[in-house]
Amino acid sequence: LFHEKMTRRFLRDGLRASCSCSSSANKVSPEGDREDSDQSELDAQGKKLVNERAWLANPPMVYTWDGDLMPRDVEWLGAEGEFSLGDGEAPMYTEDGDEHAYHGFPWEISGGVDSWDTYDTNFVDPIAETFADRAKFRIPDTFDWNKTTNYNYAAPAKKENFHGVYKHVRSVLDYSYHVNYIEERQRLQDEIVRYWCDSGVRSDRPWIIFTAGAMGAGKSRTISQLEANGVDTLRLMVKVDPDTVKYQLPEMKHYISRNPGPNPNKNIILAGHATHNESGFLQEVIVRKLMEGSKHLIVDGSLSNAEWYREYLMQIRTKYPHYRIGIIHVMCDREIIWERVQQRCIRTGRCISWQ
C-alpha cells in the first residue's frame, strides 16, 4: 500500500510538472506546430500511463515490511532471486497445539536481501554469553542452522505455555504473526528483557517516540544530533533497537560465522534474517514493559506498515493514555542515501540496487 501510494504520488507530481513545462513551451510556437505538439503530448502521456499501470501491477522493486525498497531480482547475489521458501518459514499452531501451517516472511516477499539481513560481520556482543549463563541456556545439538531461531524454538501459544515474570505480556501478543517459545528460551528472553527494562527514567507524562524513514536516511544519526544539540528528553529515553537485540542472542555469532558478509552465500540463511523475528518479538515485549513502567522510550523502525501502526497507536492511546506519542520522520536526498547503502553493502552484505 505504501509503495503504491508513493508511486502514484510520484507519477502525479511528475505528470503535473510535465504538463506545465509542455504548456509553457507551446506558447512560443506557431499555431500549427502547437496543435501537433499538443496531440503528440497527449499520445505520449497516454502511452506513459499504460506503461505506468503495467509497472504498478508488477513493479521491478518491492517494499519490505520495514520500508526498504528492494529489487525483485537480486542480481548482485549472482542469481535470479530464487530463494527457498524454507528460509523464513516458522511453525504456526492451533489452540490445541496442532501444527497447521507455515508462515512466510518478507525474505520471500522482497525476493532478496532486505534490512532483516542487517548485521556487522566483525561485531560480537559479549553480553550474549552473560545472558545465556544466567538463564542456564545452551544451544541444543539438534539446532537446525538452516532455519530461523523462531523456527527452532517455537512452541504452541497456549496459556500453560507462557512462563516467567513476563508471561502476562507474552499472553497478549499477536500469534498470527509471532510464535511462542519453549520454556528454556523464554528464560533466556527474560534476561534480555530485564536488562533493557532496568534502564530508563519514569515520568508522569512520558514520551514514546517512533522513528520513520527509509534505510540510509540517517535515523540513528539524527537522534544523536538532536541529543547533542540540547534535546535533553531524548537522552532520558531507552532506545529499543531490534538490531541490537539480535547480537544479544547466543546464536547470532554462529550464524555470522557460517555466512559472513560482504558476499554471503545465497543458499545459507543470513544472520540478520535468522534472528529477526525473535528480536522483533523481544522488542515488542520490551516496549510493553517499559510502558508499564511509565518510562520514556524510542522505538527504532521505519513506520512503513501504516495500517498496523495505526491500530498499535490506538492501543497505546487506550491502555496508556498518559503517554505522549511522537514520530521523528527522517528524509534524505536519494544520492546521499545511495552512497550510504553502497558503504553498508560493503560492510555488512546488505545491498539494494539504485532503481
Coordinates of N, CA and C in Angstrom, one line a residue, residues 5-128:
K5 N 1.0 4.0 -3.0 CA 0.7 5.4 -2.8 C 1.8 6.3 -3.1
M6 N 3.1 6.0 -2.8 CA 4.2 6.8 -3.1 C 4.5 6.8 -4.6
T7 N 4.2 5.7 -5.2 CA 4.5 5.7 -6.7 C 3.4 6.6 -7.4
R8 N 2.2 6.4 -7.0 CA 1.1 7.3 -7.6 C 1.4 8.8 -7.3
R9 N 1.9 9.1 -6.1 CA 2.2 10.5 -5.9 C 3.3 11.0 -6.7
F10 N 4.3 10.1 -6.9 CA 5.5 10.5 -7.8 C 5.0 10.7 -9.2
L11 N 4.1 9.8 -9.7 CA 3.7 9.9 -11.1 C 2.8 11.1 -11.2
R12 N 1.9 11.4 -10.2 CA 1.0 12.5 -10.3 C 1.8 13.8 -10.4
D13 N 2.8 14.0 -9.4 CA 3.6 15.2 -9.4 C 4.4 15.3 -10.7
G14 N 5.0 14.2 -11.1 CA 5.8 14.2 -12.3 C 5.0 14.6 -13.6
L15 N 3.7 14.1 -13.6 CA 2.9 14.4 -14.7 C 2.5 15.9 -14.7
R16 N 2.2 16.5 -13.5 CA 1.9 17.9 -13.4 C 3.0 18.7 -14.0
A17 N 4.3 18.3 -13.5 CA 5.4 19.1 -14.0 C 5.6 19.0 -15.5
S18 N 5.3 17.8 -16.0 CA 5.5 17.6 -17.5 C 4.5 18.4 -18.2
C19 N 3.2 18.5 -17.7 CA 2.2 19.3 -18.4 C 2.5 20.8 -18.4
S20 N 3.0 21.2 -17.2 CA 3.4 22.6 -17.0 C 4.5 23.0 -18.0
C21 N 5.5 22.2 -18.1 CA 6.6 22.6 -19.0 C 6.1 22.6 -20.4
S22 N 5.3 21.6 -20.8 CA 4.9 21.5 -22.2 C 4.0 22.7 -22.5
S23 N 3.2 23.1 -21.6 CA 2.3 24.3 -21.9 C 3.1 25.5 -22.1
S24 N 4.1 25.7 -21.3 CA 5.0 26.9 -21.4 C 5.7 26.9 -22.7
A25 N 6.2 25.8 -23.2 CA 6.9 25.7 -24.4 C 6.0 26.0 -25.6
N26 N 4.7 25.6 -25.6 CA 3.8 25.8 -26.7 C 3.4 27.2 -26.9
K27 N 3.5 28.0 -25.9 CA 3.1 29.4 -26.0 C 4.0 30.2 -27.1
V28 N 5.2 29.7 -27.3 CA 6.1 30.5 -28.2 C 6.2 29.8 -29.5
S29 N 5.3 28.8 -29.8 CA 5.4 28.0 -31.0 C 4.3 28.6 -32.0
P30 N 4.5 28.4 -33.3 CA 3.5 28.7 -34.3 C 2.2 27.9 -34.0
E31 N 1.0 28.4 -34.5 CA -0.2 27.7 -34.2 C -0.3 26.3 -34.6
G32 N 0.2 26.0 -35.9 CA 0.1 24.7 -36.4 C 1.0 23.7 -35.6
D33 N 2.2 24.2 -35.3 CA 3.2 23.4 -34.6 C 2.7 23.1 -33.2
R34 N 1.9 24.1 -32.6 CA 1.4 23.9 -31.2 C 0.4 22.8 -31.2
E35 N -0.5 22.8 -32.2 CA -1.5 21.7 -32.3 C -0.9 20.3 -32.4
D36 N 0.1 20.3 -33.3 CA 0.8 19.0 -33.5 C 1.5 18.6 -32.2
S37 N 2.1 19.6 -31.5 CA 2.8 19.3 -30.3 C 1.8 18.8 -29.2
D38 N 0.6 19.5 -29.1 CA -0.4 19.1 -28.1 C -0.8 17.7 -28.3
Q39 N -1.1 17.3 -29.6 CA -1.5 15.9 -29.9 C -0.4 14.9 -29.6
S40 N 0.8 15.3 -29.9 CA 1.9 14.4 -29.6 C 2.1 14.2 -28.1
E41 N 1.9 15.3 -27.4 CA 2.0 15.2 -25.9 C 0.9 14.3 -25.4
L42 N -0.3 14.4 -25.9 CA -1.4 13.6 -25.4 C -1.1 12.1 -25.7
D43 N -0.6 11.8 -26.9 CA -0.3 10.5 -27.3 C 0.8 9.9 -26.3
A44 N 1.8 10.7 -26.1 CA 2.9 10.3 -25.3 C 2.5 10.0 -23.8
Q45 N 1.6 10.9 -23.3 CA 1.1 10.7 -22.0 C 0.2 9.5 -21.9
G46 N -0.6 9.2 -22.9 CA -1.4 8.0 -22.9 C -0.6 6.8 -22.9
K47 N 0.5 6.7 -23.7 CA 1.4 5.5 -23.6 C 2.1 5.4 -22.3
K48 N 2.4 6.6 -21.7 CA 3.1 6.6 -20.4 C 2.2 6.0 -19.3
L49 N 0.9 6.4 -19.4 CA 0.0 5.9 -18.3 C -0.2 4.4 -18.5
V50 N -0.2 3.9 -19.7 CA -0.3 2.5 -19.9 C 0.9 1.7 -19.3
N51 N 2.1 2.3 -19.6 CA 3.3 1.7 -19.0 C 3.3 1.8 -17.5
E52 N 2.8 2.9 -17.0 CA 2.9 3.1 -15.5 C 1.9 2.1 -14.8
R53 N 0.8 1.9 -15.4 CA -0.2 0.9 -14.8 C 0.4 -0.5 -14.9
A54 N 1.1 -0.8 -16.0 CA 1.7 -2.1 -16.1 C 2.8 -2.3 -15.0
W55 N 3.6 -1.2 -14.8 CA 4.6 -1.2 -13.8 C 4.1 -1.4 -12.4
L56 N 2.9 -0.7 -12.1 CA 2.3 -0.8 -10.8 C 1.8 -2.2 -10.6
A57 N 1.3 -2.8 -11.6 CA 0.8 -4.2 -11.5 C 1.9 -5.2 -11.2
N58 N 3.1 -4.9 -11.7 CA 4.2 -5.9 -11.5 C 5.5 -5.1 -11.4
P59 N 5.7 -4.4 -10.3 CA 6.9 -3.5 -10.1 C 8.2 -4.3 -10.1
P60 N 9.3 -3.7 -10.7 CA 10.6 -4.4 -10.5 C 11.1 -4.3 -9.1
M61 N 10.6 -3.3 -8.4 CA 11.1 -3.1 -7.0 C 9.9 -3.3 -6.1
V62 N 10.2 -3.9 -4.9 CA 9.1 -4.0 -3.9 C 9.6 -3.5 -2.5
Y63 N 8.6 -3.1 -1.7 CA 9.0 -2.6 -0.4 C 8.9 -3.8 0.6
T64 N 9.9 -3.9 1.5 CA 9.8 -4.9 2.5 C 8.9 -4.3 3.6
W65 N 8.6 -5.1 4.6 CA 7.7 -4.7 5.7 C 8.3 -3.6 6.5
D66 N 9.6 -3.4 6.5 CA 10.2 -2.3 7.3 C 10.5 -1.1 6.4
G67 N 10.0 -1.0 5.2 CA 10.1 0.2 4.4 C 11.3 0.2 3.4
D68 N 12.1 -0.8 3.3 CA 13.2 -0.8 2.4 C 12.8 -1.1 1.0
L69 N 13.2 -0.4 0.0 CA 12.9 -0.7 -1.4 C 13.9 -1.7 -1.9
M70 N 13.5 -2.8 -2.4 CA 14.3 -3.9 -2.7 C 14.0 -4.4 -4.2
P71 N 15.1 -4.8 -4.9 CA 14.8 -5.4 -6.3 C 14.1 -6.7 -6.2
R72 N 13.2 -7.0 -7.2 CA 12.6 -8.2 -7.2 C 13.5 -9.3 -7.6
D73 N 14.5 -9.0 -8.5 CA 15.5 -10.0 -8.8 C 16.9 -9.5 -8.3
V74 N 17.5 -10.2 -7.5 CA 18.7 -9.8 -6.9 C 20.0 -10.3 -7.6
E75 N 20.4 -9.5 -8.6 CA 21.5 -10.0 -9.4 C 22.8 -9.9 -8.7
W76 N 22.9 -9.0 -7.7 CA 24.2 -8.9 -7.0 C 24.6 -10.2 -6.3
L77 N 23.6 -11.0 -6.1 CA 23.9 -12.3 -5.5 C 24.3 -13.4 -6.5
G78 N 24.2 -13.0 -7.8 CA 24.5 -13.9 -8.8 C 23.4 -14.9 -9.1
A79 N 22.2 -14.5 -8.8 CA 21.1 -15.4 -9.0 C 19.9 -14.6 -9.5
E80 N 18.8 -15.3 -9.8 CA 17.6 -14.6 -10.3 C 16.6 -14.4 -9.2
G81 N 17.0 -14.3 -8.0 CA 16.1 -14.1 -6.8 C 15.4 -15.4 -6.4
E82 N 16.0 -16.5 -6.7 CA 15.3 -17.8 -6.4 C 15.8 -18.3 -5.0
F83 N 14.9 -18.1 -4.1 CA 15.2 -18.4 -2.7 C 14.2 -19.5 -2.2
S84 N 14.7 -20.4 -1.4 CA 13.9 -21.4 -0.8 C 12.9 -20.8 0.1
L85 N 11.6 -21.2 0.0 CA 10.6 -20.8 0.9 C 10.9 -21.2 2.4
G86 N 11.7 -22.3 2.5 CA 12.1 -22.8 3.8 C 12.9 -21.8 4.6
D87 N 13.6 -20.8 3.9 CA 14.5 -19.9 4.6 C 13.8 -19.2 5.8
G88 N 12.5 -18.8 5.6 CA 11.9 -18.0 6.6 C 10.6 -18.6 7.2
E89 N 10.4 -19.9 7.0 CA 9.2 -20.5 7.5 C 9.3 -20.7 9.0
A90 N 8.2 -20.7 9.6 CA 8.1 -20.9 11.1 C 6.8 -21.6 11.4
P91 N 6.8 -22.6 12.3 CA 5.5 -23.3 12.5 C 4.5 -22.5 13.2
M92 N 3.2 -22.6 12.8 CA 2.1 -22.0 13.5 C 1.2 -23.1 14.1
Y93 N 0.5 -22.8 15.2 CA -0.2 -23.8 15.9 C -1.6 -23.3 16.1
T94 N -2.5 -24.3 16.2 CA -3.9 -24.1 16.6 C -3.9 -24.0 18.2
E95 N -5.1 -23.7 18.7 CA -5.2 -23.6 20.2 C -5.0 -25.0 20.8
D96 N -5.2 -26.0 20.1 CA -5.0 -27.4 20.6 C -3.5 -27.8 20.5
G97 N -2.7 -27.0 19.9 CA -1.3 -27.3 19.9 C -0.9 -28.0 18.6
D98 N -1.8 -28.1 17.6 CA -1.5 -28.8 16.4 C -0.9 -27.9 15.4
E99 N 0.2 -28.4 14.8 CA 0.9 -27.6 13.8 C 0.1 -27.6 12.5
H100 N -0.3 -26.4 12.0 CA -1.2 -26.4 10.9 C -0.8 -25.7 9.7
A101 N 0.3 -24.8 9.8 CA 0.6 -24.0 8.6 C 2.1 -23.5 8.8
Y102 N 2.6 -23.0 7.7 CA 3.9 -22.4 7.8 C 3.7 -20.9 7.3
H103 N 4.4 -20.0 8.0 CA 4.2 -18.6 7.7 C 5.5 -18.1 7.0
G104 N 5.3 -17.5 5.8 CA 6.4 -17.0 5.1 C 6.7 -15.5 5.5
F105 N 7.9 -15.2 5.5 CA 8.3 -13.8 5.9 C 8.8 -13.0 4.8
P106 N 9.1 -11.7 5.0 CA 9.5 -10.8 3.9 C 10.7 -11.3 3.1
W107 N 11.4 -12.2 3.6 CA 12.5 -12.8 2.8 C 12.0 -13.2 1.4
E108 N 10.8 -13.8 1.4 CA 10.2 -14.2 0.1 C 9.5 -13.1 -0.6
I109 N 8.9 -12.2 0.2 CA 8.2 -11.1 -0.4 C 9.1 -10.2 -1.2
S110 N 10.2 -9.8 -0.6 CA 11.1 -8.9 -1.2 C 11.9 -9.6 -2.4
G111 N 11.9 -10.9 -2.4 CA 12.7 -11.6 -3.4 C 14.2 -11.4 -3.3
G112 N 14.6 -11.1 -2.1 CA 16.1 -10.9 -1.9 C 16.5 -10.4 -0.6
V113 N 17.6 -9.8 -0.5 CA 18.2 -9.4 0.8 C 17.5 -8.1 1.2
D114 N 16.9 -8.0 2.4 CA 16.4 -6.8 2.9 C 17.0 -6.4 4.2
S115 N 16.4 -5.4 4.9 CA 17.0 -5.0 6.1 C 16.9 -6.0 7.3
W116 N 16.1 -7.0 7.0 CA 16.1 -8.1 8.0 C 17.4 -8.8 8.1
D117 N 18.3 -8.6 7.1 CA 19.5 -9.3 7.0 C 20.7 -8.4 7.5
T118 N 20.4 -7.3 8.2 CA 21.4 -6.4 8.7 C 22.3 -7.1 9.8
Y119 N 23.5 -7.1 9.5 CA 24.5 -7.5 10.6 C 25.9 -7.1 10.2
D120 N 26.7 -6.9 11.3 CA 28.0 -6.5 11.1 C 28.9 -7.7 11.3
T121 N 29.6 -8.2 10.3 CA 30.4 -9.4 10.4 C 31.4 -9.3 11.5
N122 N 31.9 -8.2 11.8 CA 33.1 -8.0 12.7 C 32.6 -7.7 14.2
F123 N 31.3 -7.8 14.4 CA 30.9 -7.4 15.7 C 30.3 -8.6 16.5
V124 N 30.7 -8.7 17.8 CA 30.2 -9.7 18.7 C 29.9 -9.1 20.0
D125 N 28.7 -9.2 20.5 CA 28.3 -8.6 21.8 C 28.6 -9.7 22.9
P126 N 29.6 -9.5 23.8 CA 29.9 -10.5 24.8 C 28.7 -10.7 25.8
I127 N 27.8 -9.7 25.9 CA 26.7 -9.8 26.9 C 25.8 -11.0 26.5
A128 N 25.9 -11.5 25.3 CA 25.0 -12.6 24.9 C 25.4 -13.8 25.7

